[in-house]
Coordinates of C-alpha atoms in Angstrom, one line a residue:
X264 CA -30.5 197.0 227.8
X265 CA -29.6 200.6 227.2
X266 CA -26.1 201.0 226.0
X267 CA -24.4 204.5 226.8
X268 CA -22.5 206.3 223.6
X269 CA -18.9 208.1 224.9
X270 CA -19.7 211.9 224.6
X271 CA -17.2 213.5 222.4
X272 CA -14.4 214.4 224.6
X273 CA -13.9 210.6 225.2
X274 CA -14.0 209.9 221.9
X275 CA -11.0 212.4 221.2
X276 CA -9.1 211.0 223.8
X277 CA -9.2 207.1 222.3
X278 CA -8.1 208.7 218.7
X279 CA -5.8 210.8 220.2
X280 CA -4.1 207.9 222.0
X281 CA -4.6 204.9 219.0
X282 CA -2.6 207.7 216.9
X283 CA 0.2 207.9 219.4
X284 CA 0.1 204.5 219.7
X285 CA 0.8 204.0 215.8
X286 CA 3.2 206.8 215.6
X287 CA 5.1 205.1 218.1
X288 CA 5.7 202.2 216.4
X289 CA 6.0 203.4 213.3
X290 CA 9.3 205.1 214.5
X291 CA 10.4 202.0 216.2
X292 CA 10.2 199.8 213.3
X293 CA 12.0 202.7 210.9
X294 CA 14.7 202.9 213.9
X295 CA 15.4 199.2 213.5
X296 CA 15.5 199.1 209.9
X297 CA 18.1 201.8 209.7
X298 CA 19.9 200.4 212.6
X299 CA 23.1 198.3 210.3
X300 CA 23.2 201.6 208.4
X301 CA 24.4 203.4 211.3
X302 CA 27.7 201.3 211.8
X303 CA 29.9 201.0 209.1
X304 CA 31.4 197.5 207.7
X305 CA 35.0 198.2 208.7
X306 CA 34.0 199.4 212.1
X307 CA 32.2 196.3 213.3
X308 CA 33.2 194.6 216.2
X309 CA 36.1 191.5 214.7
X310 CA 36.7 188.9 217.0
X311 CA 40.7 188.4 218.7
X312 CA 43.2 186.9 215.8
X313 CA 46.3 185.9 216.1
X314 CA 49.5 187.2 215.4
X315 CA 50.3 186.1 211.7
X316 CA 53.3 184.3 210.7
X317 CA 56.0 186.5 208.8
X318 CA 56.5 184.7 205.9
X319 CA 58.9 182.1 205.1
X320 CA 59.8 178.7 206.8
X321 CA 59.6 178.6 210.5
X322 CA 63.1 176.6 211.5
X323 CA 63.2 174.0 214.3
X324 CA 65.7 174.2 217.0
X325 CA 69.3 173.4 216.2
X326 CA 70.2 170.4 218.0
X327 CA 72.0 171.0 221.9
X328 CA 74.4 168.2 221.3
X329 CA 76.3 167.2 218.5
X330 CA 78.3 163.8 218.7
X331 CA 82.2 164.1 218.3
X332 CA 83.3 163.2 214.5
X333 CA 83.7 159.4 213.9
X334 CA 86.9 158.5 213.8
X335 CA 88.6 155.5 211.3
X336 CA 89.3 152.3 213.5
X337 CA 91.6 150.8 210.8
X338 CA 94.1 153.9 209.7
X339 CA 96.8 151.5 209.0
X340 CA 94.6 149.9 205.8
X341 CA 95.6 153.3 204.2
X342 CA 99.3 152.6 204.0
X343 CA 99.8 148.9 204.1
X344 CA 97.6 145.3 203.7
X345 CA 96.5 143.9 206.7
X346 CA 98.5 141.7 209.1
X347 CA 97.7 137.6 208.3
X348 CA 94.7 136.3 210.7
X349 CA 95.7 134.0 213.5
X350 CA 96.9 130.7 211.9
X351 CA 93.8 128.6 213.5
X352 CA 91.2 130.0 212.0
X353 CA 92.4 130.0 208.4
X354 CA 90.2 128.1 206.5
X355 CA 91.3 125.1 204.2
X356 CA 91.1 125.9 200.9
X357 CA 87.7 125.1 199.0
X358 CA 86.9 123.6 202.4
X359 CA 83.2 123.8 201.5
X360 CA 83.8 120.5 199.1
X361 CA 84.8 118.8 202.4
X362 CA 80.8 119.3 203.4
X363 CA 79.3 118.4 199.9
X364 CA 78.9 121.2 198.4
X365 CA 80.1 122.5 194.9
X366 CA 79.1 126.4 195.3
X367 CA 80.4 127.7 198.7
X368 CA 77.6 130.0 200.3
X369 CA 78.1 133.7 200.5
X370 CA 77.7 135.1 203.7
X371 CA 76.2 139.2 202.9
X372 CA 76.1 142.0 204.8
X373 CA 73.6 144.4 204.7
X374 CA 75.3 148.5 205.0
X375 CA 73.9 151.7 205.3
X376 CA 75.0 153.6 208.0
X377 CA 77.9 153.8 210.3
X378 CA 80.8 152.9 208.7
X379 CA 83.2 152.2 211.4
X380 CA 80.6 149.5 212.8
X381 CA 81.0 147.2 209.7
X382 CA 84.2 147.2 209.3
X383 CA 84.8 145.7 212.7
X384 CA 82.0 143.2 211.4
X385 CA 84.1 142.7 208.4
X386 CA 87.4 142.1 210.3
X387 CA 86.0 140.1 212.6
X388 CA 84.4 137.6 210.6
X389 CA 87.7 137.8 209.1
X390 CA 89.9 137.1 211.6
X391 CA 88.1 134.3 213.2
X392 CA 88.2 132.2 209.7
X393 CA 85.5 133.0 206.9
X394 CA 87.4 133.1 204.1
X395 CA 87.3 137.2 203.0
X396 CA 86.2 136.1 199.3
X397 CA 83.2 134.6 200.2
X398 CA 82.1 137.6 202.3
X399 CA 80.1 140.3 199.9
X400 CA 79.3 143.4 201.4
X401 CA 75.8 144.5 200.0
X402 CA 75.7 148.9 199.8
X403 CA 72.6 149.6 200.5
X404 CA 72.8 153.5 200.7
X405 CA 70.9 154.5 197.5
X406 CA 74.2 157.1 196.6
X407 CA 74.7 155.2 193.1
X408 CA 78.3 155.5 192.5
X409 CA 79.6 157.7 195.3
X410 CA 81.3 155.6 197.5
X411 CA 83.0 153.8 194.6
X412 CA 84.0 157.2 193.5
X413 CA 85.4 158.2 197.2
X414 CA 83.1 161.0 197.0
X415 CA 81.7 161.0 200.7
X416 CA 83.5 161.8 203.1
X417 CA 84.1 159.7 207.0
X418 CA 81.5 162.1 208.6
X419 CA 78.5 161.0 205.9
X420 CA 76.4 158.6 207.2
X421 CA 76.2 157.0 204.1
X422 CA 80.4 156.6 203.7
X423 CA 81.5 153.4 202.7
X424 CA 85.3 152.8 201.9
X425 CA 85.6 150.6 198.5
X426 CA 89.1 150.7 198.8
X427 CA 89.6 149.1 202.1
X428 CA 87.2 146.8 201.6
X429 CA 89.0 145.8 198.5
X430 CA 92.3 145.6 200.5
X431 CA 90.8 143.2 202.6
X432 CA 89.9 141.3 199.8
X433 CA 85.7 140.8 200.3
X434 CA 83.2 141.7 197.8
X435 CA 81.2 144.9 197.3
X436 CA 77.6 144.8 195.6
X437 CA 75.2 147.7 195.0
X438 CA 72.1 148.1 195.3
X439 CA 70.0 150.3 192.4
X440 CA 68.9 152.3 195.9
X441 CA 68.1 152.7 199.0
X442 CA 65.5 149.6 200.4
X443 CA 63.9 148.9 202.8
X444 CA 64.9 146.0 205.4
X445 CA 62.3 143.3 203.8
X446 CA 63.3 144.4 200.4
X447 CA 67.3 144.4 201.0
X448 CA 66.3 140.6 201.8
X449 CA 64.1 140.3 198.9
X450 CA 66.9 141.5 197.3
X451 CA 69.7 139.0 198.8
X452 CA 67.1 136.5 197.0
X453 CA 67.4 137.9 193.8
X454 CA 71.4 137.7 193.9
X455 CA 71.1 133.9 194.3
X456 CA 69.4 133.9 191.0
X457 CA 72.2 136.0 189.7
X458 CA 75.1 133.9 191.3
X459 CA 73.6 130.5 191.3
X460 CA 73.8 130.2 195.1
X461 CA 71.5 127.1 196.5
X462 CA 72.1 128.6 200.0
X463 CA 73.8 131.9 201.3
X464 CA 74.3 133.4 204.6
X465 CA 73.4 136.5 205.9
X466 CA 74.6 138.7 209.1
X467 CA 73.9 141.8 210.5
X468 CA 76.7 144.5 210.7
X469 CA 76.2 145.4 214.6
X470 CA 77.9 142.1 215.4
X471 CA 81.3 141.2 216.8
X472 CA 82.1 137.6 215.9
X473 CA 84.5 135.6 217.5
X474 CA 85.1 131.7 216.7
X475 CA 85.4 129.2 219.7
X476 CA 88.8 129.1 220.5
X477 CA 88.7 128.4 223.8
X478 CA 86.6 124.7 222.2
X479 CA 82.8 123.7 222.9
X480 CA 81.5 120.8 224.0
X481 CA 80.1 119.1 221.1
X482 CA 81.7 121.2 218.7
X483 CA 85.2 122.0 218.8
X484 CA 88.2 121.3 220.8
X485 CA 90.3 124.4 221.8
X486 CA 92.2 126.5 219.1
X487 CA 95.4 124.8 219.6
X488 CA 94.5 121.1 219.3
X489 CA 93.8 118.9 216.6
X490 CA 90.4 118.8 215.3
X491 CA 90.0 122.6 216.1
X492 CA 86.9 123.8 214.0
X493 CA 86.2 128.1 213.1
X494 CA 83.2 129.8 212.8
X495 CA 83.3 129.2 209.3
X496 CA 83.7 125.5 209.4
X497 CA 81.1 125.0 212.5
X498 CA 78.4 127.0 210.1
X499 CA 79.2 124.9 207.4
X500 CA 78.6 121.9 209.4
X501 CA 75.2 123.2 210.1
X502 CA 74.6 123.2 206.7
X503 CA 75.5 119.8 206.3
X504 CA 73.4 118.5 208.9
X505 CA 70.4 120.8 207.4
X506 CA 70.2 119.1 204.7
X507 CA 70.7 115.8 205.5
X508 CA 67.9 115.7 208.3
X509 CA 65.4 118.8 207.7
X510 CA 64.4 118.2 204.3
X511 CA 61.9 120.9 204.7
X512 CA 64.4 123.5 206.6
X513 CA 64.6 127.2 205.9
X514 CA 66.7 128.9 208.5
X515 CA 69.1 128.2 211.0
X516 CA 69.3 130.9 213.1
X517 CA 73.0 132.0 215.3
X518 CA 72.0 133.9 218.1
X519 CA 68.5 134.6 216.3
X520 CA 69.4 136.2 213.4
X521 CA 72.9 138.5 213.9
X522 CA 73.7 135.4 211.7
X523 CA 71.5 133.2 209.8
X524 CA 71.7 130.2 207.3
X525 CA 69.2 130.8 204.5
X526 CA 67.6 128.1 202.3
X527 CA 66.0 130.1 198.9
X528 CA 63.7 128.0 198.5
X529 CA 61.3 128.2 201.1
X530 CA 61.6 131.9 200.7
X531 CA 60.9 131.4 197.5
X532 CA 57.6 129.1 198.5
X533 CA 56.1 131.8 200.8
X534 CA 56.5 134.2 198.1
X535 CA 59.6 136.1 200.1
X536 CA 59.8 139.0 202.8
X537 CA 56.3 141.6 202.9
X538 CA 57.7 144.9 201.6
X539 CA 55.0 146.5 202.8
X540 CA 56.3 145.5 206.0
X541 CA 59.4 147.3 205.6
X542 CA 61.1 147.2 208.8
X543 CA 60.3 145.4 212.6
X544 CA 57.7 142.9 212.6
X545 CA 58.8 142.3 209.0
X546 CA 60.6 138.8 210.4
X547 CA 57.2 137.6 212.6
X548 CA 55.4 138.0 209.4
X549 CA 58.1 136.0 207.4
X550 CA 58.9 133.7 209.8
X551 CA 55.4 132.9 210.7
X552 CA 54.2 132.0 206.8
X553 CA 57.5 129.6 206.9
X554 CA 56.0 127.5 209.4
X555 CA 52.4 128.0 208.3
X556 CA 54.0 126.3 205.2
X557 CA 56.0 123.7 206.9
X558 CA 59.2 124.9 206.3
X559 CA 61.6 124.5 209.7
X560 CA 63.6 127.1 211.3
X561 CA 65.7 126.4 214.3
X562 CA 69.1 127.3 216.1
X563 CA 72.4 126.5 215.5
X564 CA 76.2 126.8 216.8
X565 CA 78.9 128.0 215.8
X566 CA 80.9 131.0 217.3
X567 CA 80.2 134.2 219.8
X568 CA 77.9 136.2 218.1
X569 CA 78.1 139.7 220.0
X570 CA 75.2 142.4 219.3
X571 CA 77.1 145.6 219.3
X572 CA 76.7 149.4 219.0
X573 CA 79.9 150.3 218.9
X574 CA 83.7 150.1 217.5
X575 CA 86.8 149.2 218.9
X576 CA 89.4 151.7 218.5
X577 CA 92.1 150.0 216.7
X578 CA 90.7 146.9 214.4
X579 CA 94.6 145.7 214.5
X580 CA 93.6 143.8 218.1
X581 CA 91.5 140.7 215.9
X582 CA 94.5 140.1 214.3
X583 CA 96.1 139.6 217.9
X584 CA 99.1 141.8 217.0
X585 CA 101.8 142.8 219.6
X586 CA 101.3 145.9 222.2
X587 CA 97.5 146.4 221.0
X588 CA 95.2 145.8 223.7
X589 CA 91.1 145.9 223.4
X590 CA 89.3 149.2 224.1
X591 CA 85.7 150.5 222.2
X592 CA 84.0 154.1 221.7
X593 CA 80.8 154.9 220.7
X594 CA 80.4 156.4 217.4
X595 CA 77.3 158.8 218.6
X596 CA 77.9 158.8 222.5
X597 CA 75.2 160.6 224.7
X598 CA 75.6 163.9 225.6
X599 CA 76.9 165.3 228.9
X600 CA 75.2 164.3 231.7
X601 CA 73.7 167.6 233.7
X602 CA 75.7 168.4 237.0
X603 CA 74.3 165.7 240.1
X604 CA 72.0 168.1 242.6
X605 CA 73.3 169.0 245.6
X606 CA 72.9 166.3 248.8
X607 CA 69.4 166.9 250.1
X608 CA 67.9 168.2 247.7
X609 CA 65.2 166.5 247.0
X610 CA 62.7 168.7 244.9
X611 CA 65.4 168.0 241.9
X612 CA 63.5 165.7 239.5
X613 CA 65.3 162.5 238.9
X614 CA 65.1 161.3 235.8
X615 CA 63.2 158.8 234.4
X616 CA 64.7 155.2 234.5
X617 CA 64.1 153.1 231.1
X618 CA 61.8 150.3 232.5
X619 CA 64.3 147.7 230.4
X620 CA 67.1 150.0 231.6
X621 CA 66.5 149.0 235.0
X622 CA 66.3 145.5 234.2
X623 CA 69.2 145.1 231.9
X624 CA 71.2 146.8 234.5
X625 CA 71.0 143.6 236.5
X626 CA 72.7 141.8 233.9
X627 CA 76.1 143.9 233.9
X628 CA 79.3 141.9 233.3
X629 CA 79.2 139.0 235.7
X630 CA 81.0 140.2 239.2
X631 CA 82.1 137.8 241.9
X632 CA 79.7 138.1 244.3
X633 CA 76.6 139.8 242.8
X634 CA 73.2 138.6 243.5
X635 CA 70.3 139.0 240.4
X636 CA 66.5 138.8 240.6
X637 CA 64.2 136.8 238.2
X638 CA 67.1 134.4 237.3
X639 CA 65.5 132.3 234.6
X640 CA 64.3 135.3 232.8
X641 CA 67.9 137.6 232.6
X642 CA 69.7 137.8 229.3
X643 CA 73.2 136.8 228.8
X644 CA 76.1 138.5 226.8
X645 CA 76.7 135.4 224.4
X646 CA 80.0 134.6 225.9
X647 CA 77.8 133.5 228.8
X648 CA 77.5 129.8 227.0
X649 CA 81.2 129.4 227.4
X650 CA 82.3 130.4 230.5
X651 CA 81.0 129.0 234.2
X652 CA 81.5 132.1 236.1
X653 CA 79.1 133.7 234.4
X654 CA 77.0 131.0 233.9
X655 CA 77.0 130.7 238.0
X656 CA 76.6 134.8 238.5
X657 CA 73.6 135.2 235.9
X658 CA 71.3 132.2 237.8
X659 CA 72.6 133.2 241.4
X660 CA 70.0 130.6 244.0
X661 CA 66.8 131.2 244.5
X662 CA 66.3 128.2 246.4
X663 CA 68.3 125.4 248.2
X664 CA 68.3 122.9 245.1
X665 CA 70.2 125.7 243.2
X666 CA 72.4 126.4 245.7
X667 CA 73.4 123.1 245.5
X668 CA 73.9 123.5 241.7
X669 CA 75.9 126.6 242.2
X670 CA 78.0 125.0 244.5
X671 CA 78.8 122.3 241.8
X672 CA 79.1 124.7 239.6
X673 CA 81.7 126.9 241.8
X674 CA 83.6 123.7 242.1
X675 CA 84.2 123.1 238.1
X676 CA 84.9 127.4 237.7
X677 CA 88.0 126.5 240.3
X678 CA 89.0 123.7 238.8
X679 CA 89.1 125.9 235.6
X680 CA 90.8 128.7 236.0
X681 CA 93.1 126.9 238.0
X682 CA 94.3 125.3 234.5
X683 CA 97.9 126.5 234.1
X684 CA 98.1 126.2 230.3
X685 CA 95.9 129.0 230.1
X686 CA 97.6 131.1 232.2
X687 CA 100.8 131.0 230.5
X688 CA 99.2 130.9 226.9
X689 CA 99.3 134.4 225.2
X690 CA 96.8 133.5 222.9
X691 CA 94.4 132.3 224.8
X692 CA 94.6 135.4 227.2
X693 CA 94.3 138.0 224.3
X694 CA 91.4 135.9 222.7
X695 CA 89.7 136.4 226.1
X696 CA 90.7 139.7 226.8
X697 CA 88.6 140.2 223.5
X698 CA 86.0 138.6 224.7
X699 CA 85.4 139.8 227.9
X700 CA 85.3 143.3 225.8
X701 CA 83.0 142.0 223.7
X702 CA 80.3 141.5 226.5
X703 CA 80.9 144.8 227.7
X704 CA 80.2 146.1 223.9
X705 CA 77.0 144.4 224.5
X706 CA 75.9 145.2 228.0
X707 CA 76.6 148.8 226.7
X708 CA 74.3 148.7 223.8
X709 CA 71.7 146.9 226.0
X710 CA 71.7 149.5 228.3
X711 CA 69.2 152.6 229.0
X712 CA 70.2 154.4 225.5
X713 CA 68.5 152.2 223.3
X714 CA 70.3 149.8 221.0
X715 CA 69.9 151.9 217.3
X716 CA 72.1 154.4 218.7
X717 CA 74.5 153.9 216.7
X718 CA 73.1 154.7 213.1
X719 CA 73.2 158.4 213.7
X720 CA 76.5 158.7 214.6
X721 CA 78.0 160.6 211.3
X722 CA 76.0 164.0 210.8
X723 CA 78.3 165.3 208.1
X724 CA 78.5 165.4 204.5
X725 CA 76.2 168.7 203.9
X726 CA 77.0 168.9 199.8
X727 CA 77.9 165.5 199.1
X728 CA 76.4 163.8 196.3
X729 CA 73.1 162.1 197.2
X730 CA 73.1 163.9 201.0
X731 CA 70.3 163.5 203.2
X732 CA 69.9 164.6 206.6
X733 CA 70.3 162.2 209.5
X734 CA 67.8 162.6 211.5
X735 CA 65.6 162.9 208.7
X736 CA 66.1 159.7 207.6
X737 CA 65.7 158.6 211.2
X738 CA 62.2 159.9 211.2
X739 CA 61.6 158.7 207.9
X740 CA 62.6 155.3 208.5
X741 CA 60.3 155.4 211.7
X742 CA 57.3 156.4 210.6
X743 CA 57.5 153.8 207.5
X744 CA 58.3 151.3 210.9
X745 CA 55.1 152.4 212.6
X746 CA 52.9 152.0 208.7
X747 CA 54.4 148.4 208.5
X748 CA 53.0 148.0 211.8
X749 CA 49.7 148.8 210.8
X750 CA 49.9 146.7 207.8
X751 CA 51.3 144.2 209.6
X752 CA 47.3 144.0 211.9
X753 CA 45.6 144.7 209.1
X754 CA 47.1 141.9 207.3
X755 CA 46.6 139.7 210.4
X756 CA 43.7 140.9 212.0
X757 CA 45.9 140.1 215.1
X758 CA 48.3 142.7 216.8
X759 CA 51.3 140.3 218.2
X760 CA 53.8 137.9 216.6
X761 CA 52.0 134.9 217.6
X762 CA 49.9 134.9 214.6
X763 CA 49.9 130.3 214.6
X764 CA 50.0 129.5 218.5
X765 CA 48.2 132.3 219.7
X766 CA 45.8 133.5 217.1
X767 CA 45.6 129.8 215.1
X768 CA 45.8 131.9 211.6
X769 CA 46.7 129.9 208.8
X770 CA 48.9 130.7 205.3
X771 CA 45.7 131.4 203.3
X772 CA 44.2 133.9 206.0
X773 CA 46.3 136.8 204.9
X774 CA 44.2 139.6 204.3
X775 CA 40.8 138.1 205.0
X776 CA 40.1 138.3 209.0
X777 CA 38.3 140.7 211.0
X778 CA 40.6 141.9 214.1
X779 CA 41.0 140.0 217.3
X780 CA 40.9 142.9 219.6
X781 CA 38.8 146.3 220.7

């Protein structure tokens, strides 16, 4: 097969175009290599940034509302001693013998904010008979000396009054600072070591108590006959019978734990309160080793026990003196409530109704004639156990059988109140005048505000030794709440306070369970 050569003018044209062909890409590839160099570093293309911060502290808000200053509901400590307690309720002296005991139990309180709110705890446990030398006030403020300097003023949160309390002759202890709630009761422990107390008492401040005056069944006849019995002797009589048929007891609670009887040692067997547990949830952990171990806890009787969030004006009123009649304000009350929307509007947003708002709402102070839902589940103010009308209004029918009961029952709340004696007796009526205040205290703080109100009442004291800010420590205290909640699973491997009948954990399964739940 013959091949044909290309002649020479085809042969130029392939070199002519294989060397255009190399020139041109020798450019491209110089092009590309110079390309970066034609831009230079500052004038690349940055993407969007922010504005930046000026430097400094960026401030939060102030606050839109600032609560009125607390005001002192016992101004006339400052210039005199206080009036004598109604006659009934003083105790006997060294009564405490009568019950077979040679140390008479302290009953402590635990402060560290609001003042106002434990002095009416103070008075009132007063004035309805525990003997004021047997009540020690426990300062749990972490300010050192301040308070028993007077150096804080009414509006610090941490103010406590040494003097007054000293007028009203109780007991003042210090703590070396500020704890936590399972360490302050860690801490009430350690004082029995101190003291040589076999058994103490222990209260809340947000309580009102009140002794039985108008008698018991079971417990104590009214105030003015024989046989009467106080708070104070009614709790010492729960002692008694503690010990002479639970010989494994630990607690006997009054109204759960606004007051409580303490036996040391079964704290001392469970090894005492978690501290790394420092606030709620603290007590299921406690209270749960106690019976893992044994030890009994169970109720008890012995006077109104009111859960409060706020003060009575005048503290003179639980000593039942002349021209003085009950009336309360809150130490932090809620701000002003925006202006209603006009009628028909309704693109206004309402607001939001606190789900146990709306329930406790249906447990105002029993009124004639109100009909409740869920009967059998609605909470009581604590003067409920005394008195039929509310007793009848709080469990209204839900069926004929308890219509037939509240017709019973509307037939003994006549007969009652048609009792002349107490119409005519003065004491009587103030004591329940008290009372009757008392539940309203309570409905109030079991409203839609939430009941811890209170503590952040007193925003004051900028410069004062030892200040902290209030709602701060609010925060602070939270989150340590929400960490002892964590520990509290972790601990348990189980999220809820039925740690024995719902989870079947044991004493010696602290620590060492995988969790029950995804």
């Amino acid at each position: 097969m013959l091949i044909t050569m290309p002649n020479l003018r085809q042969l130029s044209v392939i070199a002519i175009s294989l060397v255009s062909f190399a020139l041109l890409f020798g450019a491209v590839g110089r092009h590309r290599r110079a390309l970066p160099e034609l831009f230079h570093e500052d004038e690349k293309p940055k993407p969007p940034q922010a504005p930046q911060r000026p430097p400094g502290p960026r401030y939060k808000p102030m606050p839109t509302w600032t609560p009125p200053p607390v005001k002192d509901n016992f101004p006339s400590l400052a210039t005199s001693t206080p009036p004598p307690i109604p006659k009934w309720n003083v105790a006997r002296k060294d009564v405490h013998k009568e019950h077979d005991l040679d140390v008479a139990p302290p009953l402590l309180i635990g402060f560290t904010r609001s003042w106002p709110i434990l002095l009416q705890a103070v008075v009132a446990y007063i004035t309805a008979g525990w003997p004021a030398d047997q009540i020690y006030v426990v300062e749990n403020t972490g300010v050192q000396q301040a308070n028993a300097r007077g150096q804080l003023s009414l509006q610090n949160q941490f103010h406590l009054n040494h003097t007054t309390l000293k007028t009203l002759g109780v007991n003042v202890v210090t703590t070396p600072t500020l704890l936590s709630f399972a360490q302050l009761q860690n801490f009430y422990l350690s004082l029995t070591y101190a003291h040589g107390w076999p058994y103490y008492f222990w209260s809340h401040m947000d309580v009102l108590p009140m002794s039985f005056e108008d008698g018991f069944a079971g417990k104590t006849p009214k105030y003015s006959d024989a046989g009467y019995k106080s708070i104070y002797t009614l709790a010492l009589e729960a002692l008694r019978d503690a010990r002479a048929n639970s010989p494994r007891w630990s607690i006997r609670f009054f109204a759960y734990d606004h007051l409580a009887l303490v036996n040391p040692a079964a704290f001392e067997d469970v090894g005492g309160w978690d501290t790394l547990i420092p606030y709620y949830i603290t007590d299921c952990d406690m209270h749960s080793r106690l019976g893992m171990r044994n030890w009994t806890m169970a109720d008890a009787k012995a006077g109104i026990i009111t859960d409060v969030s706020v003060a009575l004006d005048d503290l003179l009123v639980l000593y039942r003196v002349d021209g003085i009649e009950p009336s309360f304000s809150d130490p932090n009350p809620p701000p002003p409530k925006p202006p209603k929307p006009e009628e028909g509007d309704d693109n206004k947003k309402k607001p939001a109704r606190n789900k146990r708002a709306a329930a406790e709402d249906e447990l105002a102070v029993p009124l004639p004639g109100r009909r409740r839902s869920s009967p059998r589940t609605q909470r009581l103010p604590p003067s409920a156990m005394l008195d039929a009308r509310a007793r009848v209004e709080a469990y209204r029918p839900t069926s004929e059988a308890e219509a037939e009961a509240e017709t019973e029952a509307d037939s003994v709340l006549s007969r009652r109140d048609g009792d002349d004696d107490k119409k005519q007796d003065e004491n009587y009526r103030r004591w329940r005048h008290i009372v009757t205040t008392a539940d309203e205290m309570y409905m109030y703080k079991h409203g839609d505000r939430g009941r811890n109100t209170w503590q952040a009442g007193q925003r004051g004291g900028h410069g004062e030794p030892f200040y902290y800010d209030a709602a701060g420590l609010a925060d602070a205290i939270e989150l340590l709440t929400e960490t002892g909640r964590e520990v509290f699973r972790r601990k348990w491997g189980h999220r809820d306070c039925d740690l024995a009948s719902g989870a079947k954990l044991k004493f010696d399964d602290q620590w060492r369970v995988e969790k029950d739940w995804e």
